[in-house]
PDB file of C-alpha atoms and ligand atoms in Angstrom:
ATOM      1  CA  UNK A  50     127.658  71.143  96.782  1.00 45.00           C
ATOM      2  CA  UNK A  51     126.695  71.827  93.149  1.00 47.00           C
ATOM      3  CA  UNK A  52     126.779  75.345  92.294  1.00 48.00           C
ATOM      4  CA  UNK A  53     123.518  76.916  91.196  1.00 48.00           C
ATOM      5  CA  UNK A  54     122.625  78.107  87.931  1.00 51.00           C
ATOM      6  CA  UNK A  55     120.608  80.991  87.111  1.00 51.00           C
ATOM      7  CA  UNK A  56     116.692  79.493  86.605  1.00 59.00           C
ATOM      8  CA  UNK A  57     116.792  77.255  89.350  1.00 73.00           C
ATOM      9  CA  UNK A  58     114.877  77.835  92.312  1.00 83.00           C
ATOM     10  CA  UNK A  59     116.358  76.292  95.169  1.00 87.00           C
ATOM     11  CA  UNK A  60     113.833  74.874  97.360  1.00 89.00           C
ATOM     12  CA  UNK A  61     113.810  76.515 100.546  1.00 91.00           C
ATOM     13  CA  UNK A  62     113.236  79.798  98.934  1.00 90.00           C
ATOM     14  CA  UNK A  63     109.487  80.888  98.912  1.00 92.00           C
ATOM     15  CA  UNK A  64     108.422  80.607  95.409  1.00 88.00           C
ATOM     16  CA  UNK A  65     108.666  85.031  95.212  1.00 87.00           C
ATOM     17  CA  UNK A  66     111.921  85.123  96.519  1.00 90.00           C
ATOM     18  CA  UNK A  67     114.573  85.608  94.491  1.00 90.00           C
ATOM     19  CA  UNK A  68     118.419  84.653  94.424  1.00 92.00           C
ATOM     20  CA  UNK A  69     120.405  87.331  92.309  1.00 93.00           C
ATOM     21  CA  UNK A  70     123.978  87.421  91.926  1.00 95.00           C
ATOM     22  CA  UNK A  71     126.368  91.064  92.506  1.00 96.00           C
ATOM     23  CA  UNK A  72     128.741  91.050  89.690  1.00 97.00           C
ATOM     24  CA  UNK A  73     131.714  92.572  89.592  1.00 97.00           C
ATOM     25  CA  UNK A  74     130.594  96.223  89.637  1.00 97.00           C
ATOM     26  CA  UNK A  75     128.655  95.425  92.673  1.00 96.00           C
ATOM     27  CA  UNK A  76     125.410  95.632  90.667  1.00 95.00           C
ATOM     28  CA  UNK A  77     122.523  93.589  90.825  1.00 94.00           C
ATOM     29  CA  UNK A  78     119.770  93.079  88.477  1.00 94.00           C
ATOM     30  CA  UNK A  79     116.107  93.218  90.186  1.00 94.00           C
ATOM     31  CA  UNK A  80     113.803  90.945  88.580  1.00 94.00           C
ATOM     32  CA  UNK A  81     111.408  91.976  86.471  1.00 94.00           C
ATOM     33  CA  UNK A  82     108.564  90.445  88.422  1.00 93.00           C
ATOM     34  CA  UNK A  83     109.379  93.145  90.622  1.00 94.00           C
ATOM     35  CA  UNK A  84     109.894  96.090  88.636  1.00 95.00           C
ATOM     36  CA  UNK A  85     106.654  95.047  86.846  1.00 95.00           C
ATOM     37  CA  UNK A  86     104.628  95.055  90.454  1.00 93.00           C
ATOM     38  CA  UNK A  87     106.308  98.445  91.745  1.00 91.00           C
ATOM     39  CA  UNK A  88     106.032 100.231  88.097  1.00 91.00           C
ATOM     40  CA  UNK A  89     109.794 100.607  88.016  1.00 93.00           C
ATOM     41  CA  UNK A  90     111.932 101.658  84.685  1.00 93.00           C
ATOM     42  CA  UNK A  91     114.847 102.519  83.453  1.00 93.00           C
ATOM     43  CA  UNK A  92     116.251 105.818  86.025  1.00 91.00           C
ATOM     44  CA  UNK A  93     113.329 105.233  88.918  1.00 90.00           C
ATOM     45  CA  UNK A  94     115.199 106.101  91.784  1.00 90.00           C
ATOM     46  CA  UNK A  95     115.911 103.601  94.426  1.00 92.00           C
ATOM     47  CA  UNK A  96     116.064 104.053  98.216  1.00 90.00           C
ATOM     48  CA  UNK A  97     118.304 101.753  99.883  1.00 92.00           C
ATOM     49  CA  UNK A  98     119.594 100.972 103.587  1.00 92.00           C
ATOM     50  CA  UNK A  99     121.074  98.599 105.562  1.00 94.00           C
ATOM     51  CA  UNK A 100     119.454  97.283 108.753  1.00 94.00           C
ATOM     52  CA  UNK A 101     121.644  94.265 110.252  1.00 96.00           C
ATOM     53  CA  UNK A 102     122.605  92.305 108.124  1.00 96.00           C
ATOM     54  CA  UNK A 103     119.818  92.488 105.410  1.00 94.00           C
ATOM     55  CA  UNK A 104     120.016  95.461 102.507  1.00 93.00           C
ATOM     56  CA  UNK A 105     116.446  97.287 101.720  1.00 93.00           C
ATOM     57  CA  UNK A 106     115.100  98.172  98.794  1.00 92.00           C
ATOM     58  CA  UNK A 107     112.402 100.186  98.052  1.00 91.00           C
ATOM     59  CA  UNK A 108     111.295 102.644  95.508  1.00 90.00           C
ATOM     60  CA  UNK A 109     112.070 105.802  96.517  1.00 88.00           C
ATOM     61  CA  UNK A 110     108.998 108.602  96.975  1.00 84.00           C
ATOM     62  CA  UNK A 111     110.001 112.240  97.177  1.00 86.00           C
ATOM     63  CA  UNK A 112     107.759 113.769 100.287  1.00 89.00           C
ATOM     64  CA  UNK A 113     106.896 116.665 101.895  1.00 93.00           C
ATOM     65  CA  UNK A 114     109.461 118.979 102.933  1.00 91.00           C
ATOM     66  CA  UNK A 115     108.087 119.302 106.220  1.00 93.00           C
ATOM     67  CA  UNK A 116     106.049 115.907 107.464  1.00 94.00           C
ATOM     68  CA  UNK A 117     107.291 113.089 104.557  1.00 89.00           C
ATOM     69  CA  UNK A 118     103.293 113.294 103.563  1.00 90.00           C
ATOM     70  CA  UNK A 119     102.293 112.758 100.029  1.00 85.00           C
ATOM     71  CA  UNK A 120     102.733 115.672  97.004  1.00 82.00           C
ATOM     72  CA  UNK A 121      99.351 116.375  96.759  1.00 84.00           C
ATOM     73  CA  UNK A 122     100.607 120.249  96.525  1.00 84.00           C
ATOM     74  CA  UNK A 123     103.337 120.257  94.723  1.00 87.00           C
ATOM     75  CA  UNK A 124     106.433 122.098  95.224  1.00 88.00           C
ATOM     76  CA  UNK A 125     107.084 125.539  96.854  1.00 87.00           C
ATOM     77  CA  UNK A 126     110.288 127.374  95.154  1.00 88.00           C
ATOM     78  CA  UNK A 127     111.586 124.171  94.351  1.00 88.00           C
ATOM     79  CA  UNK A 128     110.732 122.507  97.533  1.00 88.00           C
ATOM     80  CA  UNK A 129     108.360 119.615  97.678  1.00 90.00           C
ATOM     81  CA  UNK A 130     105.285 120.425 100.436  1.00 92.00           C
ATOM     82  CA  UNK A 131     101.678 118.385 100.893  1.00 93.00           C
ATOM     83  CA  UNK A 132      98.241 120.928 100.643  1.00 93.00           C
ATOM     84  CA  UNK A 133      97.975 120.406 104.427  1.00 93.00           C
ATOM     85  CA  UNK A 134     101.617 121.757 105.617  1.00 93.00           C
ATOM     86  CA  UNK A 135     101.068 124.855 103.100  1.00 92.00           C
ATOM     87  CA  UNK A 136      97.600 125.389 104.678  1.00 93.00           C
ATOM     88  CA  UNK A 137      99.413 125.628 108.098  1.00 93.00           C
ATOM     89  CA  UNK A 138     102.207 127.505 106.723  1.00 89.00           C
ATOM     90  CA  UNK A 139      99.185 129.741 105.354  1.00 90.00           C
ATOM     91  CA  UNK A 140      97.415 129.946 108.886  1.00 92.00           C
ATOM     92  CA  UNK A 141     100.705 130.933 110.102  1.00 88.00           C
ATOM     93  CA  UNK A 142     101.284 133.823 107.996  1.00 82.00           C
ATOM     94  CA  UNK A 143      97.566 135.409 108.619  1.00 84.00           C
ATOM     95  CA  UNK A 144      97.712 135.223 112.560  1.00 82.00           C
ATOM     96  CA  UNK A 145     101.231 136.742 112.477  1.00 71.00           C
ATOM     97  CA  UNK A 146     102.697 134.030 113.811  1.00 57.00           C
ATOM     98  CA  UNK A 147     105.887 134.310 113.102  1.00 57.00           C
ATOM     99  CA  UNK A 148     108.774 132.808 115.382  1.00 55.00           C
ATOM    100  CA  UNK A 149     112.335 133.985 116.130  1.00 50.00           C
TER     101      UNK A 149
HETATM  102 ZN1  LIG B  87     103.688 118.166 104.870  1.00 63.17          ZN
END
């Protein structure tokens, strides 16, 4: 079987799939067609996992502290939190609520 070289597409792949070879670092180049699509630079964090056999990829998102939910607060003493876990954490705190 005739070894492939980088620029061919071998036909079974779906034209925005990608072969990519690990070299001997173990690193892998993604291509820029994606880094383009997912706004991905130089240092953007990556979150990876394996599931099976298959490795994921995916740009990795800080979240809440609390619920994963978006920033749209900000952080708390240097932890990240979302405007409706620091409204609870508010209601908390004015009906005495306080656990333990
Ligand atoms: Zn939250």
């Amino acid at each position: 079987m005739p070894r492939r070289r980088s620029g061919d597409h071998p036909p079974d792949l779906p034209p925005d799939h990608f072969i990519r070879t690990i070299d001997e670092l173990g690193r892998v180049v993604v291509p820029v067609e994606f880094r383009r699509r997912l706004g991905l630079t130089d240092g953007s964090p990556l979150e990876m996992f394996v599931d099976g056999d298959a490795i994921y990829l995916a740009p990795y998102r800080e979240g809440c502290l609390f619920c994963g939910g978006d920033l749209d607060f900000g952080r708390f003493r240097g932890k990240p939190l979302c405007r409706s876990c620091a409204e609870e954490l508010v209601r908390l705190d004015s009906e005495g609520a306080h656990s333990g």
